[in-house]
PDB file of C-alpha atoms and ligand atoms in Angstrom:
ATOM      1  CA  MET A  74       6.528 -21.639 -21.118  1.00  0.00           C
ATOM      2  CA  ASN A  75       3.657 -19.919 -19.262  1.00  0.00           C
ATOM      3  CA  GLU A  76       0.952 -18.576 -21.605  1.00  0.00           C
ATOM      4  CA  LYS A  77       0.545 -14.803 -21.026  1.00  0.00           C
ATOM      5  CA  LYS A  78      -2.892 -14.339 -19.482  1.00  0.00           C
ATOM      6  CA  GLU A  79      -4.906 -11.793 -21.511  1.00  0.00           C
ATOM      7  CA  ILE A  80      -5.881  -8.762 -19.467  1.00  0.00           C
ATOM      8  CA  LYS A  81      -9.573  -7.884 -19.889  1.00  0.00           C
ATOM      9  CA  TYR A  82     -10.276  -4.179 -19.518  1.00  0.00           C
ATOM     10  CA  ILE A  83     -13.153  -1.702 -19.822  1.00  0.00           C
ATOM     11  CA  VAL A  84     -12.453   1.889 -20.889  1.00  0.00           C
ATOM     12  CA  THR A  85     -14.425   4.823 -19.465  1.00  0.00           C
ATOM     13  CA  ARG A  86     -13.789   8.147 -21.152  1.00  0.00           C
ATOM     14  CA  LYS A  87     -13.599  11.209 -18.891  1.00  0.00           C
ATOM     15  CA  ASN A  88     -12.217  14.751 -18.934  1.00  0.00           C
ATOM     16  CA  ILE A  89      -9.150  13.762 -16.963  1.00  0.00           C
ATOM     17  CA  LYS A  90      -5.416  14.522 -17.372  1.00  0.00           C
ATOM     18  CA  ASN A  91      -3.949  11.110 -16.565  1.00  0.00           C
ATOM     19  CA  MET A  92      -5.010   7.524 -17.215  1.00  0.00           C
ATOM     20  CA  TYR A  93      -6.245   5.545 -14.195  1.00  0.00           C
ATOM     21  CA  PHE A  94      -6.382   1.766 -13.744  1.00  0.00           C
ATOM     22  CA  ARG A  95      -8.490  -0.046 -11.135  1.00  0.00           C
ATOM     23  CA  ALA A  96      -8.346  -3.796 -10.696  1.00  0.00           C
ATOM     24  CA  LYS A  97     -11.741  -5.336  -9.930  1.00  0.00           C
ATOM     25  CA  PRO A  98     -12.429  -8.516  -7.925  1.00  0.00           C
ATOM     26  CA  ASP A  99     -14.064 -10.047 -11.068  1.00  0.00           C
ATOM     27  CA  GLY A 100     -10.622 -10.034 -12.800  1.00  0.00           C
ATOM     28  CA  THR A 101     -11.146  -7.087 -15.116  1.00  0.00           C
ATOM     29  CA  ILE A 102      -9.370  -3.740 -15.190  1.00  0.00           C
ATOM     30  CA  ASP A 103     -11.334  -0.451 -15.190  1.00  0.00           C
ATOM     31  CA  VAL A 104      -9.470   2.085 -17.333  1.00  0.00           C
ATOM     32  CA  SER A 105     -10.366   5.756 -17.034  1.00  0.00           C
ATOM     33  CA  ALA A 106      -8.874   7.826 -19.879  1.00  0.00           C
ATOM     34  CA  ASN A 107      -9.322  11.164 -21.623  1.00  0.00           C
ATOM     35  CA  TYR A 108     -11.262  11.309 -24.919  1.00  0.00           C
ATOM     36  CA  ASN A 109      -8.155  12.108 -26.911  1.00  0.00           C
ATOM     37  CA  VAL A 110      -6.254   8.972 -25.824  1.00  0.00           C
ATOM     38  CA  THR A 111      -6.516   6.367 -28.602  1.00  0.00           C
ATOM     39  CA  ASP A 112      -7.442   2.712 -28.039  1.00  0.00           C
ATOM     40  CA  LEU A 113      -4.015   1.805 -29.355  1.00  0.00           C
ATOM     41  CA  GLN A 114      -2.273   3.987 -26.762  1.00  0.00           C
ATOM     42  CA  ILE A 115      -4.338   2.294 -24.007  1.00  0.00           C
ATOM     43  CA  LYS A 116      -3.490  -1.179 -25.349  1.00  0.00           C
ATOM     44  CA  ASP A 117       0.175  -0.151 -25.572  1.00  0.00           C
ATOM     45  CA  PHE A 118       0.145   1.106 -21.958  1.00  0.00           C
ATOM     46  CA  ILE A 119      -1.506  -2.118 -20.791  1.00  0.00           C
ATOM     47  CA  ASP A 120       1.121  -4.208 -22.588  1.00  0.00           C
ATOM     48  CA  LYS A 121       3.966  -2.101 -21.098  1.00  0.00           C
ATOM     49  CA  ASN A 122       2.520  -2.385 -17.558  1.00  0.00           C
ATOM     50  CA  TYR A 123       1.503  -6.026 -17.849  1.00  0.00           C
ATOM     51  CA  GLU A 124       3.332  -7.342 -14.739  1.00  0.00           C
ATOM     52  CA  LYS A 125       2.082  -4.480 -12.564  1.00  0.00           C
ATOM     53  CA  LEU A 126      -1.558  -4.937 -13.691  1.00  0.00           C
ATOM     54  CA  ILE A 127      -1.357  -8.701 -13.100  1.00  0.00           C
ATOM     55  CA  ARG A 128      -0.166  -7.974  -9.530  1.00  0.00           C
ATOM     56  CA  MET A 129      -3.045  -5.483  -9.050  1.00  0.00           C
ATOM     57  CA  LEU A 130      -5.537  -8.126 -10.250  1.00  0.00           C
ATOM     58  CA  GLU A 131      -4.083 -10.724  -7.880  1.00  0.00           C
ATOM     59  CA  LYS A 132      -4.443  -8.275  -4.995  1.00  0.00           C
ATOM     60  CA  ALA A 133      -8.019  -7.412  -5.959  1.00  0.00           C
ATOM     61  CA  SER A 134      -9.056 -11.029  -6.161  1.00  0.00           C
ATOM     62  CA  LYS A 135      -7.335 -11.768  -2.830  1.00  0.00           C
ATOM     63  CA  ARG A 136      -9.354  -8.969  -1.265  1.00  0.00           C
ATOM     64  CA  ALA A 137     -12.561 -10.538  -2.599  1.00  0.00           C
ATOM     65  CA  GLU A 138     -11.565 -13.981  -1.501  1.00  0.00           C
ATOM     66  CA  ASN A 139     -13.061 -13.692   1.935  1.00  0.00           C
ATOM     67  CA  PRO A 140     -16.271 -11.658   1.922  1.00  0.00           C
ATOM     68  CA  ASN A 141     -16.921 -12.893   5.472  1.00  0.00           C
ATOM     69  CA  GLU A 142     -14.313 -10.643   6.983  1.00  0.00           C
ATOM     70  CA  THR A 143     -13.392  -7.006   6.755  1.00  0.00           C
ATOM     71  CA  HIS A 144     -10.761  -4.596   8.061  1.00  0.00           C
ATOM     72  CA  TYR A 145     -11.569  -1.686  10.349  1.00  0.00           C
ATOM     73  CA  LEU A 146      -8.859   0.646  11.712  1.00  0.00           C
ATOM     74  CA  GLY A 147      -6.244  -2.034  11.094  1.00  0.00           C
ATOM     75  CA  LYS A 148      -8.055  -4.969  12.729  1.00  0.00           C
ATOM     76  CA  VAL A 149      -9.917  -7.853  11.002  1.00  0.00           C
ATOM     77  CA  TYR A 150     -13.603  -8.439  11.945  1.00  0.00           C
ATOM     78  CA  PRO A 151     -16.072 -11.088  10.848  1.00  0.00           C
ATOM     79  CA  VAL A 152     -18.910 -10.070   8.486  1.00  0.00           C
ATOM     80  CA  GLU A 153     -22.283 -11.768   8.980  1.00  0.00           C
ATOM     81  CA  PHE A 154     -25.321 -11.543   6.751  1.00  0.00           C
ATOM     82  CA  LYS A 155     -28.749 -11.233   8.371  1.00  0.00           C
ATOM     83  CA  LYS A 156     -32.309 -10.252   7.453  1.00  0.00           C
ATOM     84  CA  MET A 157     -32.518  -6.518   8.132  1.00  0.00           C
ATOM     85  CA  SER A 158     -34.221  -3.488   6.479  1.00  0.00           C
ATOM     86  CA  GLY A 159     -32.139  -1.183   4.322  1.00  0.00           C
ATOM     87  CA  ASN A 160     -28.967  -1.754   2.262  1.00  0.00           C
ATOM     88  CA  TYR A 161     -26.664  -0.947   5.156  1.00  0.00           C
ATOM     89  CA  ALA A 162     -24.302  -2.495   7.733  1.00  0.00           C
ATOM     90  CA  GLN A 163     -24.099  -2.377  11.476  1.00  0.00           C
ATOM     91  CA  PHE A 164     -21.183  -2.887  13.909  1.00  0.00           C
ATOM     92  CA  ASP A 165     -21.560  -4.042  17.499  1.00  0.00           C
ATOM     93  CA  GLY A 166     -17.875  -3.702  18.353  1.00  0.00           C
ATOM     94  CA  ASN A 167     -17.115  -7.302  17.408  1.00  0.00           C
ATOM     95  CA  VAL A 168     -19.076  -8.202  14.251  1.00  0.00           C
ATOM     96  CA  PHE A 169     -20.201  -6.339  11.143  1.00  0.00           C
ATOM     97  CA  THR A 170     -23.763  -7.352  10.192  1.00  0.00           C
ATOM     98  CA  VAL A 171     -24.953  -6.743   6.599  1.00  0.00           C
ATOM     99  CA  ASN A 172     -28.383  -7.147   5.030  1.00  0.00           C
ATOM    100  CA  ASP A 173     -28.428 -10.694   3.615  1.00  0.00           C
ATOM    101  CA  LEU A 174     -30.045  -9.406   0.428  1.00  0.00           C
ATOM    102  CA  LEU A 175     -26.614  -7.982  -0.460  1.00  0.00           C
ATOM    103  CA  GLU A 176     -24.723 -11.222   0.221  1.00  0.00           C
ATOM    104  CA  LYS A 177     -23.950 -12.045  -3.402  1.00  0.00           C
ATOM    105  CA  ARG A 178     -23.381  -8.433  -4.426  1.00  0.00           C
ATOM    106  CA  TYR A 179     -19.685  -7.884  -3.475  1.00  0.00           C
ATOM    107  CA  GLU A 180     -19.458  -4.194  -4.489  1.00  0.00           C
ATOM    108  CA  ASP A 181     -22.708  -3.324  -2.657  1.00  0.00           C
ATOM    109  CA  VAL A 182     -21.478  -5.106   0.496  1.00  0.00           C
ATOM    110  CA  GLN A 183     -18.225  -3.074   0.332  1.00  0.00           C
ATOM    111  CA  VAL A 184     -20.225   0.152  -0.039  1.00  0.00           C
ATOM    112  CA  ALA A 185     -22.478  -0.744   2.934  1.00  0.00           C
ATOM    113  CA  LEU A 186     -19.436  -1.645   5.097  1.00  0.00           C
ATOM    114  CA  ARG A 187     -17.524   1.459   4.045  1.00  0.00           C
ATOM    115  CA  ASN A 188     -20.427   3.775   4.876  1.00  0.00           C
ATOM    116  CA  CYS A 189     -20.846   2.098   8.256  1.00  0.00           C
ATOM    117  CA  LYS A 190     -17.139   2.469   9.066  1.00  0.00           C
ATOM    118  CA  ILE A 191     -16.932   6.103   8.034  1.00  0.00           C
ATOM    119  CA  ASP A 192     -20.048   6.996  10.038  1.00  0.00           C
ATOM    120  CA  MET A 193     -18.300   5.530  13.053  1.00  0.00           C
ATOM    121  CA  CYS A 194     -14.924   7.142  12.526  1.00  0.00           C
ATOM    122  CA  PHE A 195     -15.921  10.477  11.074  1.00  0.00           C
ATOM    123  CA  ASP A 196     -15.265  12.169  14.397  1.00  0.00           C
ATOM    124  CA  VAL A 197     -11.927  10.369  14.749  1.00  0.00           C
ATOM    125  CA  PHE A 198     -10.873  11.649  11.278  1.00  0.00           C
ATOM    126  CA  SER A 199     -11.967  15.202  12.186  1.00  0.00           C
ATOM    127  CA  LYS A 200      -9.982  15.058  15.448  1.00  0.00           C
ATOM    128  CA  ILE A 201      -6.930  13.843  13.533  1.00  0.00           C
ATOM    129  CA  ASN A 202      -7.361  16.723  11.091  1.00  0.00           C
ATOM    130  CA  SER A 203      -7.352  19.331  13.898  1.00  0.00           C
ATOM    131  CA  GLU A 204      -4.369  17.701  15.568  1.00  0.00           C
ATOM    132  CA  VAL A 205      -2.291  17.562  12.360  1.00  0.00           C
ATOM    133  CA  ALA A 206      -3.163  21.148  11.335  1.00  0.00           C
ATOM    134  CA  ALA A 207      -2.287  22.366  14.844  1.00  0.00           C
ATOM    135  CA  ASP A 208       1.008  20.473  14.716  1.00  0.00           C
ATOM    136  CA  PHE A 209       1.957  22.123  11.413  1.00  0.00           C
ATOM    137  CA  ARG A 210       0.964  25.593  12.683  1.00  0.00           C
ATOM    138  CA  GLY A 211       2.831  24.944  15.938  1.00  0.00           C
ATOM    139  CA  LYS A 212       5.926  24.188  13.874  1.00  0.00           C
ATOM    140  CA  GLY A 213       5.591  27.483  12.015  1.00  0.00           C
ATOM    141  CA  TYR A 214       4.064  26.270   8.716  1.00  0.00           C
ATOM    142  CA  ASN A 215       1.683  28.665   7.024  1.00  0.00           C
ATOM    143  CA  ILE A 216      -1.532  26.620   7.065  1.00  0.00           C
ATOM    144  CA  PRO A 217      -4.704  28.489   6.000  1.00  0.00           C
ATOM    145  CA  ILE A 218      -8.200  27.539   7.179  1.00  0.00           C
ATOM    146  CA  THR A 219      -8.795  24.400   5.149  1.00  0.00           C
ATOM    147  CA  THR A 220     -11.992  22.658   4.038  1.00  0.00           C
ATOM    148  CA  VAL A 221     -11.542  18.917   4.553  1.00  0.00           C
ATOM    149  CA  THR A 222     -13.849  16.482   2.786  1.00  0.00           C
ATOM    150  CA  ILE A 223     -13.927  12.760   3.589  1.00  0.00           C
ATOM    151  CA  LYS A 224     -15.160  10.926   0.512  1.00  0.00           C
ATOM    152  CA  TYR A 225     -14.738   7.740  -1.538  1.00  0.00           C
ATOM    153  CA  MET A 226     -11.824   8.131  -3.966  1.00  0.00           C
ATOM    154  CA  LYS A 227     -11.134   5.311  -6.413  1.00  0.00           C
ATOM    155  CA  THR A 228      -7.356   5.623  -6.766  1.00  0.00           C
ATOM    156  CA  LEU A 229      -6.122   8.167  -4.196  1.00  0.00           C
ATOM    157  CA  TRP A 230      -5.746   8.142  -0.403  1.00  0.00           C
ATOM    158  CA  GLY A 231      -6.022  11.909  -0.352  1.00  0.00           C
ATOM    159  CA  SER A 232      -5.552  15.093  -2.324  1.00  0.00           C
ATOM    160  CA  CYS A 233      -4.749  18.738  -1.592  1.00  0.00           C
ATOM    161  CA  ASN A 234      -5.723  21.788  -3.607  1.00  0.00           C
ATOM    162  CA  ALA A 235      -3.456  24.327  -1.899  1.00  0.00           C
ATOM    163  CA  PHE A 236      -4.886  27.241  -3.938  1.00  0.00           C
ATOM    164  CA  LYS A 237      -8.491  26.475  -2.983  1.00  0.00           C
ATOM    165  CA  HIS A 238      -7.486  25.424   0.592  1.00  0.00           C
ATOM    166  CA  LYS A 239      -9.207  22.092   0.091  1.00  0.00           C
ATOM    167  CA  ILE A 240      -8.113  18.648   1.240  1.00  0.00           C
ATOM    168  CA  SER A 241      -9.903  15.410   0.433  1.00  0.00           C
ATOM    169  CA  ILE A 242      -9.384  12.203   2.445  1.00  0.00           C
ATOM    170  CA  CYS A 243     -10.443   8.766   1.204  1.00  0.00           C
ATOM    171  CA  THR A 244     -13.052   6.778   3.167  1.00  0.00           C
ATOM    172  CA  LYS A 245     -11.141   3.538   2.414  1.00  0.00           C
ATOM    173  CA  LEU A 246      -8.613   4.686   5.051  1.00  0.00           C
ATOM    174  CA  ALA A 247     -11.093   3.474   7.670  1.00  0.00           C
ATOM    175  CA  ASP A 248      -9.724  -0.019   6.993  1.00  0.00           C
ATOM    176  CA  TYR A 249      -6.208   0.905   8.085  1.00  0.00           C
ATOM    177  CA  PRO A 250      -4.502   1.577  11.448  1.00  0.00           C
ATOM    178  CA  LEU A 251      -4.949   5.157  12.726  1.00  0.00           C
ATOM    179  CA  LYS A 252      -1.267   5.970  12.149  1.00  0.00           C
ATOM    180  CA  CYS A 253      -1.908   5.471   8.413  1.00  0.00           C
ATOM    181  CA  VAL A 254      -4.759   7.997   8.603  1.00  0.00           C
ATOM    182  CA  TYR A 255      -2.408  10.452  10.318  1.00  0.00           C
ATOM    183  CA  SER A 256       0.221   9.808   7.579  1.00  0.00           C
ATOM    184  CA  VAL A 257      -2.214  10.806   4.809  1.00  0.00           C
ATOM    185  CA  TYR A 258      -3.254  14.019   6.637  1.00  0.00           C
ATOM    186  CA  TYR A 259       0.468  14.880   7.148  1.00  0.00           C
ATOM    187  CA  HIS A 260       1.099  14.197   3.456  1.00  0.00           C
ATOM    188  CA  GLU A 261      -1.735  16.433   2.279  1.00  0.00           C
ATOM    189  CA  TYR A 262      -0.921  19.334   4.642  1.00  0.00           C
ATOM    190  CA  MET A 263       2.724  19.178   3.540  1.00  0.00           C
ATOM    191  CA  HIS A 264       1.493  20.126   0.087  1.00  0.00           C
ATOM    192  CA  TYR A 265       0.958  23.658   1.430  1.00  0.00           C
ATOM    193  CA  LYS A 266       4.761  23.892   1.396  1.00  0.00           C
ATOM    194  CA  TYR A 267       5.593  21.583  -1.589  1.00  0.00           C
ATOM    195  CA  SER A 268       3.324  21.202  -4.604  1.00  0.00           C
ATOM    196  CA  GLY A 269       5.056  18.084  -5.927  1.00  0.00           C
ATOM    197  CA  HIS A 270       6.382  14.813  -4.496  1.00  0.00           C
ATOM    198  CA  THR A 271      10.043  15.777  -4.408  1.00  0.00           C
ATOM    199  CA  ALA A 272      12.816  14.199  -2.269  1.00  0.00           C
ATOM    200  CA  ALA A 273      12.642  17.328  -0.065  1.00  0.00           C
ATOM    201  CA  PHE A 274       8.866  16.776   0.359  1.00  0.00           C
ATOM    202  CA  TYR A 275       9.340  13.211   1.635  1.00  0.00           C
ATOM    203  CA  LYS A 276      12.440  14.124   3.727  1.00  0.00           C
ATOM    204  CA  GLU A 277      10.517  16.857   5.560  1.00  0.00           C
ATOM    205  CA  LEU A 278       7.453  14.639   5.852  1.00  0.00           C
ATOM    206  CA  ASN A 279       9.495  11.902   7.538  1.00  0.00           C
ATOM    207  CA  SER A 280      11.061  14.447   9.882  1.00  0.00           C
ATOM    208  CA  ILE A 281       7.701  15.767  11.034  1.00  0.00           C
ATOM    209  CA  PHE A 282       6.013  12.312  10.989  1.00  0.00           C
ATOM    210  CA  PRO A 283       8.719   9.627  11.421  1.00  0.00           C
ATOM    211  CA  GLU A 284       6.317   6.694  10.796  1.00  0.00           C
ATOM    212  CA  TYR A 285       5.542   8.023   7.272  1.00  0.00           C
ATOM    213  CA  ASP A 286       7.477   5.514   5.188  1.00  0.00           C
ATOM    214  CA  GLU A 287       6.254   2.580   7.285  1.00  0.00           C
ATOM    215  CA  CYS A 288       2.628   3.753   6.802  1.00  0.00           C
ATOM    216  CA  ALA A 289       3.170   4.263   3.088  1.00  0.00           C
ATOM    217  CA  LYS A 290       4.216   0.603   2.819  1.00  0.00           C
ATOM    218  CA  LEU A 291       1.124  -0.525   4.752  1.00  0.00           C
ATOM    219  CA  LEU A 292      -1.119   1.530   2.440  1.00  0.00           C
ATOM    220  CA  LYS A 293       0.361  -0.269  -0.599  1.00  0.00           C
ATOM    221  CA  GLN A 294      -0.753  -3.672   0.757  1.00  0.00           C
TER     222      GLN A 294
HETATM  223 ZN1   ZN B 235       0.709  14.157  -2.583  1.00  0.00          ZN
END
């Protein structure tokens, strides 16, 4: 019988409503939990979600397997390390070049690559935002002037605060095909009509953006 692999995890206490789990390439799980959640409750949750967390860890280690390639807008590009000033990355259309000082520091390389990608596709994301907002308004939805922030989000692709007219979009989306970026904008704008993720929410989302389910699957990979 297979020995159950022990899941190593680190707990960070925060003023948050839910518990969040992030699988790291080094094989540990980052747990974010509120101060009033007991260690026993966290251990219990980990035991109950054992299979799911093991799958997350496998995915995270797979991602880290090949630091010499990276995804950008759905395509795979080689990553090269070279002597250069500054902890950043460059892209010449074919290859991402990263400061060789970062070579062994996986998380720092990912940050440098992510910043480089988002600098390049910031305008693309802004154009998608205007297109999607215009599409909703054109279809008669009541969409207020909305502040859209593109930022790094650990566990979410996007979020919408319909009361504050604020939408946030995750920089990690720059790794995925543009249709996935559209799908997240459509998802967040649909929250102006539906606050929760009901069947009606997803039905209407798929009617206004028919590739939604397909993109949701891609974003889970
Ligand atoms: Zn949502």
